[in-house]
Amino acid sequence: MDASHDVLPSKLEEYAPTTPEAFRPHPLRGPFNALFFTALDRYLDHLLQPHKRSLFGNLPRTVVELGPGVGANLRYLRAGTRLIAVEPNPAMHDRLRARAARARIDLELHTTGAERLDLPDASVDAVISSLVLCTVPDPVAVLTEVHRVLRPGGQYAFLEHVAAPDGTVLRRLQRAARRPWSWTFEGCSCERDLQTVVEAAGFAETTIEAYRLRSPFLPVNTQIAGVARKHN
């Protein structure tokens, strides 16, 4: 993780999030990522399906998704769901809209960053994300916002890749791939301790499962999936 996140708050109220820079679309990376995740959609879903099915299989009729990209998680939402999609990358928007229309999802597209959600306090019952906290400039600020917009008893369901244990071959590979991986995938870091970040975000209850993918994408094969619930 970045040095700024080495010391984490014990309570959400004690943390004052930084103001992130606005997302700046890149003329090459944005379209490349939209094409990459469209082309590999079925394969990536095959890898992640067991965890996503458990996390996203019984969501309410209104859901906020952080970084939906081209719509990989729409297949887990019921037809008629209102999806408040927070996606600042314009290269994703056309594919996301088309896929939502095919899935009969009522799409409400927001182009803000996840560090500053344009939603009222305590206004939604569920927030989801997959492979997003690895990329945002300030994951602590994102979780502050998630906690803020959730109603009492609301849940945040997430799936993320995380740093491999120190001293392992995989951790050395993550470190070696750091710069080219981050450049290609819009700032994505393979070395964040996101479990600690989620557990420190002030939720009343957090359940997290650590697992490892068996895939050719070695830097992101160490992952976590879980649910964090806000107090009633």
mmCIF file of C-alpha atoms in Angstrom:
data_model
loop_
_atom_site.group_PDB
_atom_site.id
_atom_site.type_symbol
_atom_site.label_atom_id
_atom_site.label_comp_id
_atom_site.label_asym_id
_atom_site.label_seq_id
_atom_site.Cartn_x
_atom_site.Cartn_y
_atom_site.Cartn_z
ATOM 1 C CA MET A 1 0.000 0.000 0.000
ATOM 2 C CA ASP A 2 0.925 3.639 -0.261
ATOM 3 C CA ALA A 3 2.648 5.089 2.765
ATOM 4 C CA SER A 4 -0.383 7.343 3.376
ATOM 5 C CA HIS A 5 -2.406 4.264 4.294
ATOM 6 C CA ASP A 6 0.144 2.591 6.590
ATOM 7 C CA VAL A 7 -1.633 4.050 9.624
ATOM 8 C CA LEU A 8 -5.359 3.422 9.508
ATOM 9 C CA PRO A 9 -8.145 4.948 11.627
ATOM 10 C CA SER A 10 -9.880 2.834 14.247
ATOM 11 C CA LYS A 11 -13.140 4.730 13.828
ATOM 12 C CA LEU A 12 -14.703 6.181 10.704
ATOM 13 C CA GLU A 13 -15.532 9.466 12.434
ATOM 14 C CA GLU A 14 -11.858 10.110 13.188
ATOM 15 C CA TYR A 15 -10.860 10.057 9.543
ATOM 16 C CA ALA A 16 -10.947 13.174 7.357
ATOM 17 C CA PRO A 17 -10.598 11.980 3.755
ATOM 18 C CA THR A 18 -8.309 13.764 1.354
ATOM 19 C CA THR A 19 -9.641 15.446 -1.761
ATOM 20 C CA PRO A 20 -8.621 13.261 -4.718
ATOM 21 C CA GLU A 21 -7.767 14.595 -8.122
ATOM 22 C CA ALA A 22 -10.546 14.348 -10.680
ATOM 23 C CA PHE A 23 -10.380 11.282 -12.900
ATOM 24 C CA ARG A 24 -8.521 12.108 -16.101
ATOM 25 C CA PRO A 25 -9.457 9.872 -19.042
ATOM 26 C CA HIS A 26 -6.498 8.535 -20.976
ATOM 27 C CA PRO A 27 -6.935 8.300 -24.775
ATOM 28 C CA LEU A 28 -5.248 4.876 -24.921
ATOM 29 C CA ARG A 29 -5.732 3.189 -21.554
ATOM 30 C CA GLY A 30 -9.436 3.967 -21.257
ATOM 31 C CA PRO A 31 -10.506 2.352 -24.543
ATOM 32 C CA PHE A 32 -7.994 -0.493 -24.054
ATOM 33 C CA ASN A 33 -9.453 -1.375 -20.652
ATOM 34 C CA ALA A 34 -13.005 -1.230 -21.982
ATOM 35 C CA LEU A 35 -12.054 -3.612 -24.789
ATOM 36 C CA PHE A 36 -9.953 -5.864 -22.524
ATOM 37 C CA PHE A 37 -12.702 -6.398 -19.948
ATOM 38 C CA THR A 38 -15.312 -6.892 -22.656
ATOM 39 C CA ALA A 39 -13.219 -9.505 -24.461
ATOM 40 C CA LEU A 40 -12.355 -11.402 -21.260
ATOM 41 C CA ASP A 41 -15.735 -11.013 -19.608
ATOM 42 C CA ARG A 42 -16.800 -14.661 -19.741
ATOM 43 C CA TYR A 43 -13.411 -15.988 -18.680
ATOM 44 C CA LEU A 44 -13.081 -13.592 -15.751
ATOM 45 C CA ASP A 45 -16.606 -14.386 -14.645
ATOM 46 C CA HIS A 46 -15.789 -18.095 -14.780
ATOM 47 C CA LEU A 47 -12.938 -17.457 -12.338
ATOM 48 C CA LEU A 48 -14.909 -15.233 -9.961
ATOM 49 C CA GLN A 49 -18.426 -16.651 -10.265
ATOM 50 C CA PRO A 50 -18.544 -18.699 -7.031
ATOM 51 C CA HIS A 51 -17.682 -15.662 -4.926
ATOM 52 C CA LYS A 52 -19.798 -13.188 -6.891
ATOM 53 C CA ARG A 53 -22.823 -15.462 -6.769
ATOM 54 C CA SER A 54 -22.584 -15.559 -2.993
ATOM 55 C CA LEU A 55 -22.006 -11.809 -2.648
ATOM 56 C CA PHE A 56 -24.392 -10.401 -5.243
ATOM 57 C CA GLY A 57 -27.081 -13.077 -5.499
ATOM 58 C CA ASN A 58 -29.668 -11.573 -3.146
ATOM 59 C CA LEU A 59 -29.407 -7.805 -3.413
ATOM 60 C CA PRO A 60 -32.254 -5.295 -2.938
ATOM 61 C CA ARG A 61 -34.011 -3.562 -5.816
ATOM 62 C CA THR A 62 -31.754 -0.497 -5.613
ATOM 63 C CA VAL A 63 -27.995 -1.019 -5.623
ATOM 64 C CA VAL A 64 -25.005 1.320 -5.841
ATOM 65 C CA GLU A 65 -22.051 -0.157 -7.699
ATOM 66 C CA LEU A 66 -18.632 1.474 -7.556
ATOM 67 C CA GLY A 67 -16.688 1.118 -10.791
ATOM 68 C CA PRO A 68 -19.032 -1.166 -12.757
ATOM 69 C CA GLY A 69 -16.853 -0.791 -15.858
ATOM 70 C CA VAL A 70 -18.520 -2.480 -18.817
ATOM 71 C CA GLY A 71 -21.097 -4.221 -16.619
ATOM 72 C CA ALA A 72 -19.516 -7.501 -15.509
ATOM 73 C CA ASN A 73 -21.817 -7.724 -12.475
ATOM 74 C CA LEU A 74 -25.101 -6.968 -14.229
ATOM 75 C CA ARG A 75 -25.651 -10.707 -14.727
ATOM 76 C CA TYR A 76 -26.112 -11.038 -10.958
ATOM 77 C CA LEU A 77 -28.829 -8.386 -10.682
ATOM 78 C CA ARG A 78 -32.517 -9.098 -11.112
ATOM 79 C CA ALA A 79 -34.326 -7.539 -14.051
ATOM 80 C CA GLY A 80 -35.877 -4.279 -12.943
ATOM 81 C CA THR A 81 -33.116 -3.473 -10.466
ATOM 82 C CA ARG A 82 -32.249 0.208 -10.195
ATOM 83 C CA LEU A 83 -28.467 0.395 -10.473
ATOM 84 C CA ILE A 84 -26.751 3.593 -9.418
ATOM 85 C CA ALA A 85 -23.503 3.097 -11.301
ATOM 86 C CA VAL A 86 -20.539 5.232 -10.212
ATOM 87 C CA GLU A 87 -18.206 5.064 -13.212
ATOM 88 C CA PRO A 88 -15.936 8.040 -14.001
ATOM 89 C CA ASN A 89 -14.246 6.413 -17.018
ATOM 90 C CA PRO A 90 -16.190 7.545 -20.130
ATOM 91 C CA ALA A 91 -14.697 4.745 -22.244
ATOM 92 C CA MET A 92 -16.867 2.295 -20.291
ATOM 93 C CA HIS A 93 -20.170 4.124 -20.623
ATOM 94 C CA ASP A 94 -21.500 2.978 -24.007
ATOM 95 C CA ARG A 95 -20.904 -0.710 -23.255
ATOM 96 C CA LEU A 96 -22.356 -0.333 -19.768
ATOM 97 C CA ARG A 97 -25.512 1.345 -21.066
ATOM 98 C CA ALA A 98 -26.025 -1.241 -23.811
ATOM 99 C CA ARG A 99 -25.530 -4.145 -21.444
ATOM 100 C CA ALA A 100 -27.870 -2.659 -18.851
ATOM 101 C CA ALA A 101 -30.555 -2.263 -21.499
ATOM 102 C CA ARG A 102 -30.200 -5.921 -22.531
ATOM 103 C CA ALA A 103 -30.397 -7.039 -18.900
ATOM 104 C CA ARG A 104 -33.416 -4.795 -18.249
ATOM 105 C CA ILE A 105 -31.568 -2.912 -15.537
ATOM 106 C CA ASP A 106 -32.668 0.640 -14.737
ATOM 107 C CA LEU A 107 -29.285 2.357 -15.025
ATOM 108 C CA GLU A 108 -28.548 5.659 -13.298
ATOM 109 C CA LEU A 109 -25.022 6.633 -14.318
ATOM 110 C CA HIS A 110 -22.923 8.873 -12.077
ATOM 111 C CA THR A 111 -19.516 10.051 -13.307
ATOM 112 C CA THR A 112 -18.048 11.198 -9.992
ATOM 113 C CA GLY A 113 -15.156 9.448 -8.313
ATOM 114 C CA ALA A 114 -15.972 7.008 -5.526
ATOM 115 C CA GLU A 115 -14.204 9.244 -2.988
ATOM 116 C CA ARG A 116 -17.006 11.809 -3.308
ATOM 117 C CA LEU A 117 -20.370 10.172 -3.994
ATOM 118 C CA ASP A 118 -23.155 12.553 -4.989
ATOM 119 C CA LEU A 119 -25.690 10.655 -2.876
ATOM 120 C CA PRO A 120 -27.435 11.691 0.365
ATOM 121 C CA ASP A 121 -26.458 10.340 3.751
ATOM 122 C CA ALA A 122 -28.113 7.038 4.726
ATOM 123 C CA SER A 123 -29.906 6.747 1.379
ATOM 124 C CA VAL A 124 -29.222 3.186 0.101
ATOM 125 C CA ASP A 125 -29.342 -0.362 1.428
ATOM 126 C CA ALA A 126 -26.538 -1.918 -0.614
ATOM 127 C CA VAL A 127 -23.231 -0.914 -2.188
ATOM 128 C CA ILE A 128 -21.126 -3.359 -4.192
ATOM 129 C CA SER A 129 -17.738 -3.329 -5.878
ATOM 130 C CA SER A 130 -15.373 -5.789 -7.502
ATOM 131 C CA LEU A 131 -11.723 -5.088 -8.276
ATOM 132 C CA VAL A 132 -12.151 -1.365 -7.580
ATOM 133 C CA LEU A 133 -10.447 -0.529 -4.260
ATOM 134 C CA CYS A 134 -7.175 -1.605 -5.869
ATOM 135 C CA THR A 135 -7.445 1.246 -8.363
ATOM 136 C CA VAL A 136 -8.937 4.248 -6.556
ATOM 137 C CA PRO A 137 -6.413 6.831 -5.307
ATOM 138 C CA ASP A 138 -7.755 6.700 -1.742
ATOM 139 C CA PRO A 139 -9.558 3.497 -0.670
ATOM 140 C CA VAL A 140 -9.995 4.795 2.880
ATOM 141 C CA ALA A 141 -11.948 7.792 1.560
ATOM 142 C CA VAL A 142 -14.054 5.481 -0.610
ATOM 143 C CA LEU A 143 -15.056 3.377 2.385
ATOM 144 C CA THR A 144 -15.844 6.542 4.333
ATOM 145 C CA GLU A 145 -18.305 7.428 1.588
ATOM 146 C CA VAL A 146 -19.740 3.910 1.437
ATOM 147 C CA HIS A 147 -20.398 4.024 5.174
ATOM 148 C CA ARG A 148 -21.966 7.477 4.863
ATOM 149 C CA VAL A 149 -24.493 6.616 2.128
ATOM 150 C CA LEU A 150 -25.581 3.276 3.609
ATOM 151 C CA ARG A 151 -28.714 3.187 5.718
ATOM 152 C CA PRO A 152 -28.482 1.600 9.179
ATOM 153 C CA GLY A 153 -28.238 -2.147 8.636
ATOM 154 C CA GLY A 154 -27.124 -1.658 5.027
ATOM 155 C CA GLN A 155 -24.338 -3.741 3.527
ATOM 156 C CA TYR A 156 -21.249 -3.301 1.398
ATOM 157 C CA ALA A 157 -20.351 -6.426 -0.597
ATOM 158 C CA PHE A 158 -16.904 -6.479 -2.184
ATOM 159 C CA LEU A 159 -14.389 -8.610 -4.032
ATOM 160 C CA GLU A 160 -10.817 -7.361 -4.351
ATOM 161 C CA HIS A 161 -7.295 -8.539 -5.043
ATOM 162 C CA VAL A 162 -4.722 -7.917 -2.330
ATOM 163 C CA ALA A 163 -1.010 -8.145 -1.607
ATOM 164 C CA ALA A 164 0.452 -11.622 -1.292
ATOM 165 C CA PRO A 165 2.211 -12.434 2.002
ATOM 166 C CA ASP A 166 5.604 -10.805 2.488
ATOM 167 C CA GLY A 167 8.566 -12.897 1.414
ATOM 168 C CA THR A 168 6.666 -15.026 -1.092
ATOM 169 C CA VAL A 169 7.496 -15.426 -4.759
ATOM 170 C CA LEU A 170 4.120 -13.961 -5.652
ATOM 171 C CA ARG A 171 4.767 -10.840 -3.581
ATOM 172 C CA ARG A 172 8.080 -10.342 -5.361
ATOM 173 C CA LEU A 173 6.287 -10.724 -8.680
ATOM 174 C CA GLN A 174 3.702 -8.144 -7.638
ATOM 175 C CA ARG A 175 6.477 -5.737 -6.733
ATOM 176 C CA ALA A 176 8.311 -6.323 -10.021
ATOM 177 C CA ALA A 177 5.117 -5.771 -12.049
ATOM 178 C CA ARG A 178 4.062 -2.696 -10.072
ATOM 179 C CA ARG A 179 4.746 0.066 -12.598
ATOM 180 C CA PRO A 180 3.689 -1.534 -15.892
ATOM 181 C CA TRP A 181 0.614 -3.068 -14.249
ATOM 182 C CA SER A 182 -0.421 0.255 -12.703
ATOM 183 C CA TRP A 183 0.078 2.138 -15.965
ATOM 184 C CA THR A 184 -1.898 -0.374 -18.021
ATOM 185 C CA PHE A 185 -4.806 -0.764 -15.622
ATOM 186 C CA GLU A 186 -5.494 2.850 -14.683
ATOM 187 C CA GLY A 187 -3.491 2.978 -11.450
ATOM 188 C CA CYS A 188 -4.298 -0.530 -10.204
ATOM 189 C CA SER A 189 -2.058 -1.645 -7.323
ATOM 190 C CA CYS A 190 -1.417 -5.315 -6.546
ATOM 191 C CA GLU A 191 0.140 -4.515 -3.167
ATOM 192 C CA ARG A 192 -2.641 -3.061 -1.023
ATOM 193 C CA ASP A 193 -3.704 -4.555 2.289
ATOM 194 C CA LEU A 194 -7.387 -3.981 1.631
ATOM 195 C CA GLN A 195 -8.600 -6.352 4.316
ATOM 196 C CA THR A 196 -7.091 -4.061 6.942
ATOM 197 C CA VAL A 197 -8.633 -1.034 5.238
ATOM 198 C CA VAL A 198 -12.133 -2.553 5.263
ATOM 199 C CA GLU A 199 -11.839 -3.792 8.840
ATOM 200 C CA ALA A 200 -10.817 -0.301 9.992
ATOM 201 C CA ALA A 201 -13.683 1.506 8.255
ATOM 202 C CA GLY A 202 -16.117 1.533 11.167
ATOM 203 C CA PHE A 203 -18.615 -1.103 10.098
ATOM 204 C CA ALA A 204 -20.481 -2.966 12.823
ATOM 205 C CA GLU A 205 -19.754 -6.388 11.350
ATOM 206 C CA THR A 206 -17.300 -7.513 8.682
ATOM 207 C CA THR A 207 -16.971 -10.994 7.209
ATOM 208 C CA ILE A 208 -14.026 -11.597 4.866
ATOM 209 C CA GLU A 209 -12.813 -14.701 3.058
ATOM 210 C CA ALA A 210 -9.275 -14.860 1.675
ATOM 211 C CA TYR A 211 -8.676 -17.117 -1.316
ATOM 212 C CA ARG A 212 -6.387 -17.583 -4.279
ATOM 213 C CA LEU A 213 -7.352 -17.766 -7.933
ATOM 214 C CA ARG A 214 -5.773 -20.260 -10.285
ATOM 215 C CA SER A 215 -5.322 -18.100 -13.342
ATOM 216 C CA PRO A 216 -2.572 -16.763 -15.638
ATOM 217 C CA PHE A 217 -3.056 -13.287 -14.105
ATOM 218 C CA LEU A 218 -0.610 -14.072 -11.313
ATOM 219 C CA PRO A 219 -0.251 -10.593 -9.733
ATOM 220 C CA VAL A 220 -3.959 -10.535 -8.824
ATOM 221 C CA ASN A 221 -4.422 -14.148 -7.765
ATOM 222 C CA THR A 222 -4.481 -13.365 -4.026
ATOM 223 C CA GLN A 223 -7.968 -12.047 -3.307
ATOM 224 C CA ILE A 224 -10.567 -11.379 -0.650
ATOM 225 C CA ALA A 225 -14.362 -11.351 -0.776
ATOM 226 C CA GLY A 226 -16.706 -10.222 1.934
ATOM 227 C CA VAL A 227 -19.574 -8.219 3.355
ATOM 228 C CA ALA A 228 -19.405 -5.275 5.746
ATOM 229 C CA ARG A 229 -22.604 -4.192 7.532
ATOM 230 C CA LYS A 230 -23.430 -0.820 8.989
ATOM 231 C CA HIS A 231 -24.808 -0.688 12.513
ATOM 232 C CA ASN A 232 -28.592 -0.568 12.925
#
